[in-house]
mmCIF file of C-alpha atoms and ligand atoms in Angstrom:
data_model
loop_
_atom_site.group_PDB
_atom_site.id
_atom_site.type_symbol
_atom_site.label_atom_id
_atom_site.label_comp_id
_atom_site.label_asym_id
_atom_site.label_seq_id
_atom_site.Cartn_x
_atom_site.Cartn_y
_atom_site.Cartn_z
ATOM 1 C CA UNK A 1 -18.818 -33.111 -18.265
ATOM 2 C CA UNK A 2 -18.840 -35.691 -21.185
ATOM 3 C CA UNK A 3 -16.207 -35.426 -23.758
ATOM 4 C CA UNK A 4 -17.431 -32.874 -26.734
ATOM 5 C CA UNK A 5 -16.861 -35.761 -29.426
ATOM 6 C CA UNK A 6 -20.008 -37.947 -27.524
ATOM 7 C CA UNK A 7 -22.697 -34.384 -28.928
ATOM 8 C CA UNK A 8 -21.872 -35.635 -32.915
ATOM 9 C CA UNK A 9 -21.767 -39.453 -31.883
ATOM 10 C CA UNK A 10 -25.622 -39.107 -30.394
ATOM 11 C CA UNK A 11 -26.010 -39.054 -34.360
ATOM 12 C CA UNK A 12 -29.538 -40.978 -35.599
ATOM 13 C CA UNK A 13 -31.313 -40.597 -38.010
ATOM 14 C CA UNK A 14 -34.889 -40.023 -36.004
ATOM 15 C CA UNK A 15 -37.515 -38.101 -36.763
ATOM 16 C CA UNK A 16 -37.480 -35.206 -34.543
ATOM 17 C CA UNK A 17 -34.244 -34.306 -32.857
ATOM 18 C CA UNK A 18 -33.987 -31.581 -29.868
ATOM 19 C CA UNK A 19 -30.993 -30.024 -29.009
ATOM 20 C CA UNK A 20 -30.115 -27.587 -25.638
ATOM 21 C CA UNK A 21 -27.354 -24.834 -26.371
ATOM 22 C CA UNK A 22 -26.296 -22.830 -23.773
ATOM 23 C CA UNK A 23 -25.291 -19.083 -23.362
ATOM 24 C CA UNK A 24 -21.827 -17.333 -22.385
ATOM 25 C CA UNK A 25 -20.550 -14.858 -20.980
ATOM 26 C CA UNK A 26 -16.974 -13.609 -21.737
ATOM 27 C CA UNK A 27 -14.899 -13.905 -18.452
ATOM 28 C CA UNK A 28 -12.449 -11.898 -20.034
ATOM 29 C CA UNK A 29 -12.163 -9.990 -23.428
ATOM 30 C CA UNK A 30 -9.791 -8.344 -24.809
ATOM 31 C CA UNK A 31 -10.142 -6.255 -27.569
ATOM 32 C CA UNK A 32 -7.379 -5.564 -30.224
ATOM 33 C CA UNK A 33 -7.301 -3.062 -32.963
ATOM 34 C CA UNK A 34 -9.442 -3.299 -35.957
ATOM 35 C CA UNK A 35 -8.091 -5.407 -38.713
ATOM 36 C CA UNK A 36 -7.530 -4.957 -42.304
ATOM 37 C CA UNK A 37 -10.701 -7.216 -42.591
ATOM 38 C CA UNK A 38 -13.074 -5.236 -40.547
ATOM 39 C CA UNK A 39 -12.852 -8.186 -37.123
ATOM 40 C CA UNK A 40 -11.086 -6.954 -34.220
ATOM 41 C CA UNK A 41 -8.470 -9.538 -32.979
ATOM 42 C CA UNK A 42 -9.387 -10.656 -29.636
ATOM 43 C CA UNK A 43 -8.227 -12.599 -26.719
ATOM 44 C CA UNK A 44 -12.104 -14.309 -25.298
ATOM 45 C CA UNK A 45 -12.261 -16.316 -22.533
ATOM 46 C CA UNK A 46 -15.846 -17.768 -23.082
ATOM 47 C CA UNK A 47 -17.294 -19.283 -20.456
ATOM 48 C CA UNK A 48 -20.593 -21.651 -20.803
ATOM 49 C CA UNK A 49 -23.370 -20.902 -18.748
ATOM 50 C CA UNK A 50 -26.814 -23.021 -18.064
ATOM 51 C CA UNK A 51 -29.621 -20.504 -19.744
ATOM 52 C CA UNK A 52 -30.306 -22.401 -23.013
ATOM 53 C CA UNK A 53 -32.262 -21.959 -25.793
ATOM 54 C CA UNK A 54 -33.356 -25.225 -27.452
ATOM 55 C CA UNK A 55 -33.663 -25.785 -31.032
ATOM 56 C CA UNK A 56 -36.015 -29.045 -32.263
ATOM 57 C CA UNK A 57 -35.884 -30.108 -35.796
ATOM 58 C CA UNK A 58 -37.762 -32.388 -37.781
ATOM 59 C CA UNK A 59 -38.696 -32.980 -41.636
ATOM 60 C CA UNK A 60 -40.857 -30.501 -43.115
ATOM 61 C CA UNK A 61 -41.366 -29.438 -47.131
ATOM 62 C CA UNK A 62 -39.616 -26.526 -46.797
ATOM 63 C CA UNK A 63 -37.227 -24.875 -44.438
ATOM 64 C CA UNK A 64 -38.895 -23.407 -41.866
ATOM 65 C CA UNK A 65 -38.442 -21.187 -38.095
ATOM 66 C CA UNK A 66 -40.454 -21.081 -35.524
ATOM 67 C CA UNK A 67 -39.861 -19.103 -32.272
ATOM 68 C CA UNK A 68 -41.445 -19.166 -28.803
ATOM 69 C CA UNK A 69 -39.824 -17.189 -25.451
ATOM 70 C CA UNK A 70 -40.624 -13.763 -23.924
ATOM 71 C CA UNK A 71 -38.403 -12.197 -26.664
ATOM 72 C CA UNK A 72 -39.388 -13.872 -29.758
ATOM 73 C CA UNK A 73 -40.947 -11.291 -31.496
ATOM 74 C CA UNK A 74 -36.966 -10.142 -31.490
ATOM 75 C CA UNK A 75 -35.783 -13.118 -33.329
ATOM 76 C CA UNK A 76 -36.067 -13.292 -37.014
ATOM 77 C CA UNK A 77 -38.287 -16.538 -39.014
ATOM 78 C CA UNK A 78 -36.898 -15.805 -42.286
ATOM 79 C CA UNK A 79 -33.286 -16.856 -44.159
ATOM 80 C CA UNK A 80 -31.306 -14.069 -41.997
ATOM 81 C CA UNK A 81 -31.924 -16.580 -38.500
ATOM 82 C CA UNK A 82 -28.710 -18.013 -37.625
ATOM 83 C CA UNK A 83 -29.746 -21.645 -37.462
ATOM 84 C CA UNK A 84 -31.797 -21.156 -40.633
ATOM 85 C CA UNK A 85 -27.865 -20.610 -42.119
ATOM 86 C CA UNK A 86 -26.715 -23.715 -40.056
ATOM 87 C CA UNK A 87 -29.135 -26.002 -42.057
ATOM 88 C CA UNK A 88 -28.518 -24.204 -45.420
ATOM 89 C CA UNK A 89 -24.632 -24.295 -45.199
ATOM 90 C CA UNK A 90 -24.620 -28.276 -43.928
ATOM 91 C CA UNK A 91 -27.574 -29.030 -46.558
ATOM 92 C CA UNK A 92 -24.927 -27.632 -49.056
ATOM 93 C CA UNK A 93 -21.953 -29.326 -47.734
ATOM 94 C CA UNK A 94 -23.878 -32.348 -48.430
ATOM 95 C CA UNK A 95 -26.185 -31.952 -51.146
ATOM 96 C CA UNK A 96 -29.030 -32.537 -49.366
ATOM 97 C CA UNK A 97 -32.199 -29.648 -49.611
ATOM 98 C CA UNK A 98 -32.699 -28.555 -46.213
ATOM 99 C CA UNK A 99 -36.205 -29.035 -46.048
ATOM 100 C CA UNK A 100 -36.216 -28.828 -42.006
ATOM 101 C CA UNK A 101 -38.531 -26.896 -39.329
ATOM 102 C CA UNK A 102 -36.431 -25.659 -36.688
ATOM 103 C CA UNK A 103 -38.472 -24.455 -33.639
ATOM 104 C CA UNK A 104 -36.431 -22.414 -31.416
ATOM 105 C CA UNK A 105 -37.395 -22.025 -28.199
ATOM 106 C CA UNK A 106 -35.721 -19.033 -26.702
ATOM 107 C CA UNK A 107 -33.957 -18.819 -22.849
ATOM 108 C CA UNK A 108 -31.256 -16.735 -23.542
ATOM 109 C CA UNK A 109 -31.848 -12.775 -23.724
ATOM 110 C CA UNK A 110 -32.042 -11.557 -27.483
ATOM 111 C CA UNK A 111 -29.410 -9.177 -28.462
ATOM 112 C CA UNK A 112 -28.059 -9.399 -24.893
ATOM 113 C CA UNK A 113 -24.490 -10.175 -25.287
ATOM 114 C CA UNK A 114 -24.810 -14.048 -24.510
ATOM 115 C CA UNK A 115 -24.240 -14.962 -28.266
ATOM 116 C CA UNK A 116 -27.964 -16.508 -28.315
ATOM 117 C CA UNK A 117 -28.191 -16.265 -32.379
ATOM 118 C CA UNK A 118 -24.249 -18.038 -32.246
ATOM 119 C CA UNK A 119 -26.383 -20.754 -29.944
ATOM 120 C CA UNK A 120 -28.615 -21.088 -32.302
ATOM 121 C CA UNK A 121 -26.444 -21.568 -35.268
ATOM 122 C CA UNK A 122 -24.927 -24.468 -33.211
ATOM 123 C CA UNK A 123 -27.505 -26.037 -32.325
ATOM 124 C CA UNK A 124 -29.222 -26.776 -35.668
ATOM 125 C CA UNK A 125 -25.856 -28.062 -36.600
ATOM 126 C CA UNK A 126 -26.032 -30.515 -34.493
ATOM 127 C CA UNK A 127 -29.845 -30.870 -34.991
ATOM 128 C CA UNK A 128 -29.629 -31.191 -38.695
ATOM 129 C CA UNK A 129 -26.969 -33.393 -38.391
ATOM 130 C CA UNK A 130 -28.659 -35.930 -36.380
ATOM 131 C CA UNK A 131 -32.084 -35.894 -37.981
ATOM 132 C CA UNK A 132 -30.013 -36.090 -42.035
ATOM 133 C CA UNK A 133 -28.097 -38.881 -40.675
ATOM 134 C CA UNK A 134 -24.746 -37.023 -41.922
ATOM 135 C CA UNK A 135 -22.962 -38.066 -39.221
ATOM 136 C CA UNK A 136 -20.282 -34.681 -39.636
ATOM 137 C CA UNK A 137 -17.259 -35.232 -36.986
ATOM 138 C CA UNK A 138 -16.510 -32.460 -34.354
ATOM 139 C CA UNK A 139 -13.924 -30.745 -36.139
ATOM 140 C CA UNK A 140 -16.100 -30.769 -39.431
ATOM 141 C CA UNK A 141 -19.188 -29.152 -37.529
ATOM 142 C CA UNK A 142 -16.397 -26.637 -35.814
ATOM 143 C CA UNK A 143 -15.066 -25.775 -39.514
ATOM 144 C CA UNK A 144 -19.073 -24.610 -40.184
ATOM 145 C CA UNK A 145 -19.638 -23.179 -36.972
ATOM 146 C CA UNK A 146 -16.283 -20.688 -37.909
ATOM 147 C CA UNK A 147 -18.068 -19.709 -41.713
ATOM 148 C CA UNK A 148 -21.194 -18.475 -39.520
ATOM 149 C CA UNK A 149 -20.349 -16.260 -36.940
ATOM 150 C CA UNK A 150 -17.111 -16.014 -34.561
ATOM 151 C CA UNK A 151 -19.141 -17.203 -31.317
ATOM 152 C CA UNK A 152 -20.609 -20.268 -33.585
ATOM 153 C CA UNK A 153 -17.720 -22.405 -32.045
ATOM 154 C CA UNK A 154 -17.196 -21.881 -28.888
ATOM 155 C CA UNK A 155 -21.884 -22.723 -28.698
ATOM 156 C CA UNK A 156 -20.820 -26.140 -30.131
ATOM 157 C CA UNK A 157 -17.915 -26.863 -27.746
ATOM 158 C CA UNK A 158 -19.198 -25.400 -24.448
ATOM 159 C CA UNK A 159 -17.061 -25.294 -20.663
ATOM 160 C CA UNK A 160 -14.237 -22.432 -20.589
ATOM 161 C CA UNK A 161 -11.874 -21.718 -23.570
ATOM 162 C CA UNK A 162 -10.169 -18.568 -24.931
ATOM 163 C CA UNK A 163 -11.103 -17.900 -28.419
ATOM 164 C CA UNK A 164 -8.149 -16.056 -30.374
ATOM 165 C CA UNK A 165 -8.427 -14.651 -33.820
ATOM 166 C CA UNK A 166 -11.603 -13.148 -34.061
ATOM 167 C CA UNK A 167 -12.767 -15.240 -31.401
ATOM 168 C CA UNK A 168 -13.119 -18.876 -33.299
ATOM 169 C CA UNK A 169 -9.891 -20.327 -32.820
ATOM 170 C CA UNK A 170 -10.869 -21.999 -29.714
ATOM 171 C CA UNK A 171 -8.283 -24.223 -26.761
ATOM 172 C CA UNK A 172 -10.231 -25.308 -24.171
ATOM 173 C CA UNK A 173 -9.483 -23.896 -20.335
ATOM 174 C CA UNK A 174 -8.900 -26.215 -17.714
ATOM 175 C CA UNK A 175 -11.690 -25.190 -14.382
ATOM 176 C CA UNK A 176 -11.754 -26.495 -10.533
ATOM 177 C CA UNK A 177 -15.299 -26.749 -10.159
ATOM 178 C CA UNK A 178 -18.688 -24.649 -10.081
ATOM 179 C CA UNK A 179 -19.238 -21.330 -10.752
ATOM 180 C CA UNK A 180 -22.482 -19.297 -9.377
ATOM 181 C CA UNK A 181 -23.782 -16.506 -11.883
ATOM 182 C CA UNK A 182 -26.778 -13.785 -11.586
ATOM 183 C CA UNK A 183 -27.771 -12.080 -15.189
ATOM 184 C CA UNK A 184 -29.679 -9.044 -15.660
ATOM 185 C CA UNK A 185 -31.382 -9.054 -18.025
ATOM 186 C CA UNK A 186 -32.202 -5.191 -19.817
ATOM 187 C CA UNK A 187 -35.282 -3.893 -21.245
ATOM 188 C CA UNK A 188 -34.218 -4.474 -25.293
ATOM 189 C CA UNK A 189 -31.014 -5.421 -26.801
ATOM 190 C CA UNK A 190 -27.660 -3.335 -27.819
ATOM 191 C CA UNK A 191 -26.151 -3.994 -31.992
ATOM 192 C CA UNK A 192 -22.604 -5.781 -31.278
ATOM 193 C CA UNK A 193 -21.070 -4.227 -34.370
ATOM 194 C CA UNK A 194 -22.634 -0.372 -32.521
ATOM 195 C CA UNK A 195 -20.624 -1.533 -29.647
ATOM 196 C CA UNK A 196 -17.654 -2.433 -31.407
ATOM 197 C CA UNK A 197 -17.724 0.738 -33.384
ATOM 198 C CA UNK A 198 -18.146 2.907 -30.316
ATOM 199 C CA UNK A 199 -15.259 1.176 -28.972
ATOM 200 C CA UNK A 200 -13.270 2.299 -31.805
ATOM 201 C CA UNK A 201 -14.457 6.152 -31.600
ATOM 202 C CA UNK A 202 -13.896 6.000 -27.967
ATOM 203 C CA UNK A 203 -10.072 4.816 -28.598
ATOM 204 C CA UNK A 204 -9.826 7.669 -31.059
ATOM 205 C CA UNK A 205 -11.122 10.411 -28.343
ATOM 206 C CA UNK A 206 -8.363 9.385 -26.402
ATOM 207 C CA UNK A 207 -5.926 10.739 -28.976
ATOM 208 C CA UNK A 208 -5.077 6.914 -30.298
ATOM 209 C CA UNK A 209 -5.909 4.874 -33.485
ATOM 210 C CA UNK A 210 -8.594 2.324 -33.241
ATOM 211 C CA UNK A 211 -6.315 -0.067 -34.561
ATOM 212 C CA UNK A 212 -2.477 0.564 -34.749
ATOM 213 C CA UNK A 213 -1.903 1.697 -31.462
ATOM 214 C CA UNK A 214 -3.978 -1.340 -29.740
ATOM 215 C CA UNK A 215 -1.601 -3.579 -27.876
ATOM 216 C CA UNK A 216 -2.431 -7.112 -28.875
ATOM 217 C CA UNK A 217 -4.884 -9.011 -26.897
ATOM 218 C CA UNK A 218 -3.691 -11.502 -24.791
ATOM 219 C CA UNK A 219 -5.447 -14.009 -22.118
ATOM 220 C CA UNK A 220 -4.909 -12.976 -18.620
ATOM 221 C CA UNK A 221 -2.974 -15.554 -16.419
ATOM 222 C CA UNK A 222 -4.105 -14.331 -13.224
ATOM 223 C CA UNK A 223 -7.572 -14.687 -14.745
ATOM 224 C CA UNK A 224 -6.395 -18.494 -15.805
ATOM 225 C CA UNK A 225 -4.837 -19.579 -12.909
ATOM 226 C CA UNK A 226 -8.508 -18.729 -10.763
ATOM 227 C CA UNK A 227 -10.124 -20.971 -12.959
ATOM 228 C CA UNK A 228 -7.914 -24.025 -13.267
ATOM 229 C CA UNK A 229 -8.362 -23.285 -9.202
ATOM 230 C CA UNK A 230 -11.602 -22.369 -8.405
ATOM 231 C CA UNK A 231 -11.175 -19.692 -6.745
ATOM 232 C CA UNK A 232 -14.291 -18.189 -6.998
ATOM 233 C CA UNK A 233 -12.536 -14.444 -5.376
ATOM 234 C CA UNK A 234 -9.902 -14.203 -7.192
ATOM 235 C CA UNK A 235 -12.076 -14.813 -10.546
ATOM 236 C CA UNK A 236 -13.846 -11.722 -9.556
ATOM 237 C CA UNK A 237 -11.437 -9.924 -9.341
ATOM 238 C CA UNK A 238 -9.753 -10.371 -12.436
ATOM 239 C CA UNK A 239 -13.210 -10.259 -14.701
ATOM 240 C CA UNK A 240 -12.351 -7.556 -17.677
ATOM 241 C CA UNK A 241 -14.320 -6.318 -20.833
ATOM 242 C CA UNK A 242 -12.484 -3.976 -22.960
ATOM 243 C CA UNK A 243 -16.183 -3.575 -24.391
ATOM 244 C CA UNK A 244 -17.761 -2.552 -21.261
ATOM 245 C CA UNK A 245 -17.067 1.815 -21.587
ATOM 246 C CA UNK A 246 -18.892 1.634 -25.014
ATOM 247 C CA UNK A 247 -21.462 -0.593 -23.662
ATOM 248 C CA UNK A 248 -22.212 2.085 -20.671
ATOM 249 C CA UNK A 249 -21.524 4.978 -22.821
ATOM 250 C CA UNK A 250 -24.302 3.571 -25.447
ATOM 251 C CA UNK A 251 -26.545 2.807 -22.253
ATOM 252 C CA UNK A 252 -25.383 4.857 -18.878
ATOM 253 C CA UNK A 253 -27.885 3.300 -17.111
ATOM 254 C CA UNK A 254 -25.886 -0.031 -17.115
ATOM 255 C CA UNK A 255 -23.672 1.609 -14.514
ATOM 256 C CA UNK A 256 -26.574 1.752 -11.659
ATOM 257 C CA UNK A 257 -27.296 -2.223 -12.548
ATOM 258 C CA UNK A 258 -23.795 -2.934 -12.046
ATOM 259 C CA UNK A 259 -23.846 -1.091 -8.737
ATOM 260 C CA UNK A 260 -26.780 -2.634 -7.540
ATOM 261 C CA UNK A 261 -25.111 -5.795 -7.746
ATOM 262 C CA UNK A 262 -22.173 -4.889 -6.330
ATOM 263 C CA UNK A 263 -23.457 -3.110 -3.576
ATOM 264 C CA UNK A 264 -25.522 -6.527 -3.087
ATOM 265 C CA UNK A 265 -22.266 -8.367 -2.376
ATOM 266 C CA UNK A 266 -21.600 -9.949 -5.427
ATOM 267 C CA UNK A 267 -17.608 -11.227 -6.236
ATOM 268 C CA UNK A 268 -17.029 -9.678 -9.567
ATOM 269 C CA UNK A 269 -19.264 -7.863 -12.099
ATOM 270 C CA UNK A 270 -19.260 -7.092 -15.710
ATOM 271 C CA UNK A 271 -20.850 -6.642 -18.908
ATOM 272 C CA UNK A 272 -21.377 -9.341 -20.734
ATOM 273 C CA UNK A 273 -20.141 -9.070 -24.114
ATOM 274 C CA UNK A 274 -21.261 -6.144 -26.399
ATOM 275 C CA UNK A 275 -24.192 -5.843 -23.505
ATOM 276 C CA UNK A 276 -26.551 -5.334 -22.230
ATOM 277 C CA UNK A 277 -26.936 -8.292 -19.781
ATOM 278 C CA UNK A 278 -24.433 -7.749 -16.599
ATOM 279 C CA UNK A 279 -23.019 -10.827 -15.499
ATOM 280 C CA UNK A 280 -22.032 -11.142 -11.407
ATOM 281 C CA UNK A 281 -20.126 -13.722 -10.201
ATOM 282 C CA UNK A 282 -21.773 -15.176 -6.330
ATOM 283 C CA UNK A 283 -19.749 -16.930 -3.747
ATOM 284 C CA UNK A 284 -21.833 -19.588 -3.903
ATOM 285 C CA UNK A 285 -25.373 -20.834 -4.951
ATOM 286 C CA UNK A 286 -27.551 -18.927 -1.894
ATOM 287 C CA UNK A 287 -25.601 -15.899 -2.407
ATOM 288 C CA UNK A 288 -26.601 -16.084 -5.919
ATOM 289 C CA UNK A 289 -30.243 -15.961 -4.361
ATOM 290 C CA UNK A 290 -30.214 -13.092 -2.188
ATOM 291 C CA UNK A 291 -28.367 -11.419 -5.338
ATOM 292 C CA UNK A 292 -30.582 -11.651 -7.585
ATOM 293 C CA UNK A 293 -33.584 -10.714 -5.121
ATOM 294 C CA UNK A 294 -31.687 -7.435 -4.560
ATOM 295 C CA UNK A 295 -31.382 -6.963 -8.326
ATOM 296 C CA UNK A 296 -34.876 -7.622 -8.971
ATOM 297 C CA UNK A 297 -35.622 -4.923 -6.145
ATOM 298 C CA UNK A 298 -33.527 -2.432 -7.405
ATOM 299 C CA UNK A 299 -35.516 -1.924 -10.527
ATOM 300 C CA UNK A 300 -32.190 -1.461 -12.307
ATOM 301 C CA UNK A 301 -32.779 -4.557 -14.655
ATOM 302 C CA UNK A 302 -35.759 -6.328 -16.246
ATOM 303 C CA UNK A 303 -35.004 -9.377 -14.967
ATOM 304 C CA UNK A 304 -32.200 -11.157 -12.946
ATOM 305 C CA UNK A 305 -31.535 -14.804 -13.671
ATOM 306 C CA UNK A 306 -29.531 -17.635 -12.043
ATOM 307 C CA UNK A 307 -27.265 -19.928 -13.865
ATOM 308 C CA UNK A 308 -24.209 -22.297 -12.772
ATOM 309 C CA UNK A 309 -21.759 -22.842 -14.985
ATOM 310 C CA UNK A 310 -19.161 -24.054 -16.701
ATOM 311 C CA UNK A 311 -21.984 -26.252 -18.263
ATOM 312 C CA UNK A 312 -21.438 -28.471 -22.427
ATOM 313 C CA UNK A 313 -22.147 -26.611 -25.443
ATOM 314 C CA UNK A 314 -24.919 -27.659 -27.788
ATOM 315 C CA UNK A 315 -26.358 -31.644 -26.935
ATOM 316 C CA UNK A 316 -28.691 -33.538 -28.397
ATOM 317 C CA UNK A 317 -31.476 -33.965 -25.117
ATOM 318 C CA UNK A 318 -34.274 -36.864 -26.912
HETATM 319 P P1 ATP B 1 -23.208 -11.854 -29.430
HETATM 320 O O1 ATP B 1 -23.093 -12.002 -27.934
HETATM 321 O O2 ATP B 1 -22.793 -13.099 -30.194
HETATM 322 O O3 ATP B 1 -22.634 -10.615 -29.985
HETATM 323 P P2 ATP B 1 -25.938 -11.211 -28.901
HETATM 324 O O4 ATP B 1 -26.250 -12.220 -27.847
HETATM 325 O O5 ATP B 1 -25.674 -9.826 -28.444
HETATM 326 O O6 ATP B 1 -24.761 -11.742 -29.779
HETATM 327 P P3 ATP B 1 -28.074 -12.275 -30.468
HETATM 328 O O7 ATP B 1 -29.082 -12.718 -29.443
HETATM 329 O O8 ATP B 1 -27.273 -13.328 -31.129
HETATM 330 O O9 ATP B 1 -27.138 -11.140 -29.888
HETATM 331 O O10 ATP B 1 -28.908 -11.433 -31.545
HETATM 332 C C1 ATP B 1 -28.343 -10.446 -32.374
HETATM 333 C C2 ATP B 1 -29.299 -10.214 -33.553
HETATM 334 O O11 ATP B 1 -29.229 -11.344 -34.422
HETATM 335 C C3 ATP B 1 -30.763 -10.108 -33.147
HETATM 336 O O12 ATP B 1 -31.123 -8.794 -32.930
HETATM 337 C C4 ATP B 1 -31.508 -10.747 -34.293
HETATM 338 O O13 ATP B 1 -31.962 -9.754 -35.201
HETATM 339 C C5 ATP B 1 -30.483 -11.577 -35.047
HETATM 340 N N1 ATP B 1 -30.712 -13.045 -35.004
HETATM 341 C C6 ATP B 1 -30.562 -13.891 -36.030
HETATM 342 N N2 ATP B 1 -30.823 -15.155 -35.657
HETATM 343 C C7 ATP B 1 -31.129 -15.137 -34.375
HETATM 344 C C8 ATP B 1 -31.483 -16.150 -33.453
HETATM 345 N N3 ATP B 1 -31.595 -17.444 -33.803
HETATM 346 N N4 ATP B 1 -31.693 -15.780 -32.169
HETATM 347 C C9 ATP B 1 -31.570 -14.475 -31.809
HETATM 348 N N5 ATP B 1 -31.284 -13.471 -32.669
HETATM 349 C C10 ATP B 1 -31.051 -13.792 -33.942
#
């Protein structure tokens, strides 16, 4: 992988500018109590995987969105898109009108847990950026990335790091090599803040608080160790989602998906996220095949995707 500094320095001031933004999936999260502010702390190791959305920008009168992909009728055109908020807060930051059609071309599942929207945000950041010749550094883009959404960051910086606070204060996480993944994808998305609230009501079932009682999130070193090793087994073994029960409890049918994939051999398995895509972990890249034939099979998802990983965050492609 490229340094992250070399996505600002591709900075030109061309016409049209097209930028690739991959998904994650959170190897591990762990889910504190809920704060005074409304966030949950968290502990998030994100990990970068190669389904991408890609966002092109060039001039226009007016600020515009345009969305293509299987699931684009999902995505909003007007001022509540993520990316249309990229170009309005940078156009602020530097007094320039953001008079900018962003087409978004959409590879990552809508509402699916993969922070797709949070890609989006990033990449017209880095879009807007080029094509307004504002030539923002890293940590400036990073500072805007925070102000729109907690998985903003981690889109612009890409590869493995654990996001603390509410999941934007990012260190990157050394990895030993490639990582195989199979997605499957659900029929229609799940609301993050549902899952996060039925998280909370499910701690309070169980006789605690949803936020006093929480032990504080904390990265998991057995989970660290795997990746700075590359040992694809023991990664699968140490996968966790403290979101995963309210995921299934919103959608119990997530259970027989993650079966299916177990059953078909796979390392690890897990919901991705707030859901509903479940992420499983193959030994390698024809395992990942066969996997994701026996997910298709099993009628248990819409859709079962392959993607290697860890892979950079947002980059300028023209
Ligand atoms: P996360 O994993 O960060 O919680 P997610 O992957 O579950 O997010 P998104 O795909 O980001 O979910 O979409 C969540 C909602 O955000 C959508 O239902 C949609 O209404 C809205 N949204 C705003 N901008 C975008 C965008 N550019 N792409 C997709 N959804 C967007």
């Amino acid at each position: 992988m490229s340094s992250p500094e070399s996505v600002a320095s591709v900075a030109s001031v061309d016409s049209v500018v097209r930028v690739r933004v991959p998904a994650k999936v959170n190897v591990q999260l762990a889910v504190g109590g809920r704060r005074a502010d409304g966030f949950h702390g968290l502990a998030s190791v994100f990990f970068a995987v190669g389904l991408y959305d890609e966002v092109t920008a060039v001039p226009s009168d007016r600020l515009r969105i345009t969305v293509e992909g299987a699931d684009a009728a999902h995505v909003p055109t007007d001022d509540s898109n993520l990316a249309a908020k990229a170009a309005r807060l940078l156009g602020a930051r530097h007094g320039i009108e953001p008079n900018v059609h962003l087409h978004i071309v959409k590879g990552i599942p809508v509402a699916g847990g993969m922070a797709g929207g949070s890609a989006d945000a990033a990449a017209a950041l880095v879009a807007c950026d080029a094509l307004w010749g504002t030539g923002s550094s890293r940590a400036e883009l990073v500072e805007l990335a925070a102000e729109l959404g907690s998985d903003v960051p981690f889109s612009l910086l890409g590869g493995v790091a654990l996001g603390e606070g509410r999941g934007e204060l990012l260190t990157p996480v050394p990895v030993a090599g490639t990582f195989h993944w199979v997605f499957a994808v659900a029929d229609g998305g799940l609301s993050t803040p549902a899952v996060y609230g039925e998280c909370d009501r499910l701690r309070e079932l169980g006789g605690g608080s949803a936020d006093s009682d929480v032990p504080a999130p904390a990265a998991d070193p057995v989970l660290l160790a795997a990746l700075r090793s590359g040992d694809v087994t023991a990664l699968g073994a140490a996968l966790s989602n403290d979101l995963q029960d309210a995921a299934l409890s919103l959608r119990p049918g997530l259970a027989d998906t993650l079966r299916a994939g177990t059953d078909a051999g796979a390392i690890g398995a897990l919901v991705s996220g707030s859901g509903p895509t479940c992420a499983f972990l193959a030994k390698d890249a024809a395992a990942a095949r066969t996997l994701a034939e026996a997910l298709e099979s099993s009628g248990s998802c819409q859709a079962a995707r392959l993607a290697e990983g860890p892979v950079l965050g947002a980059t300028a492609v023209n």
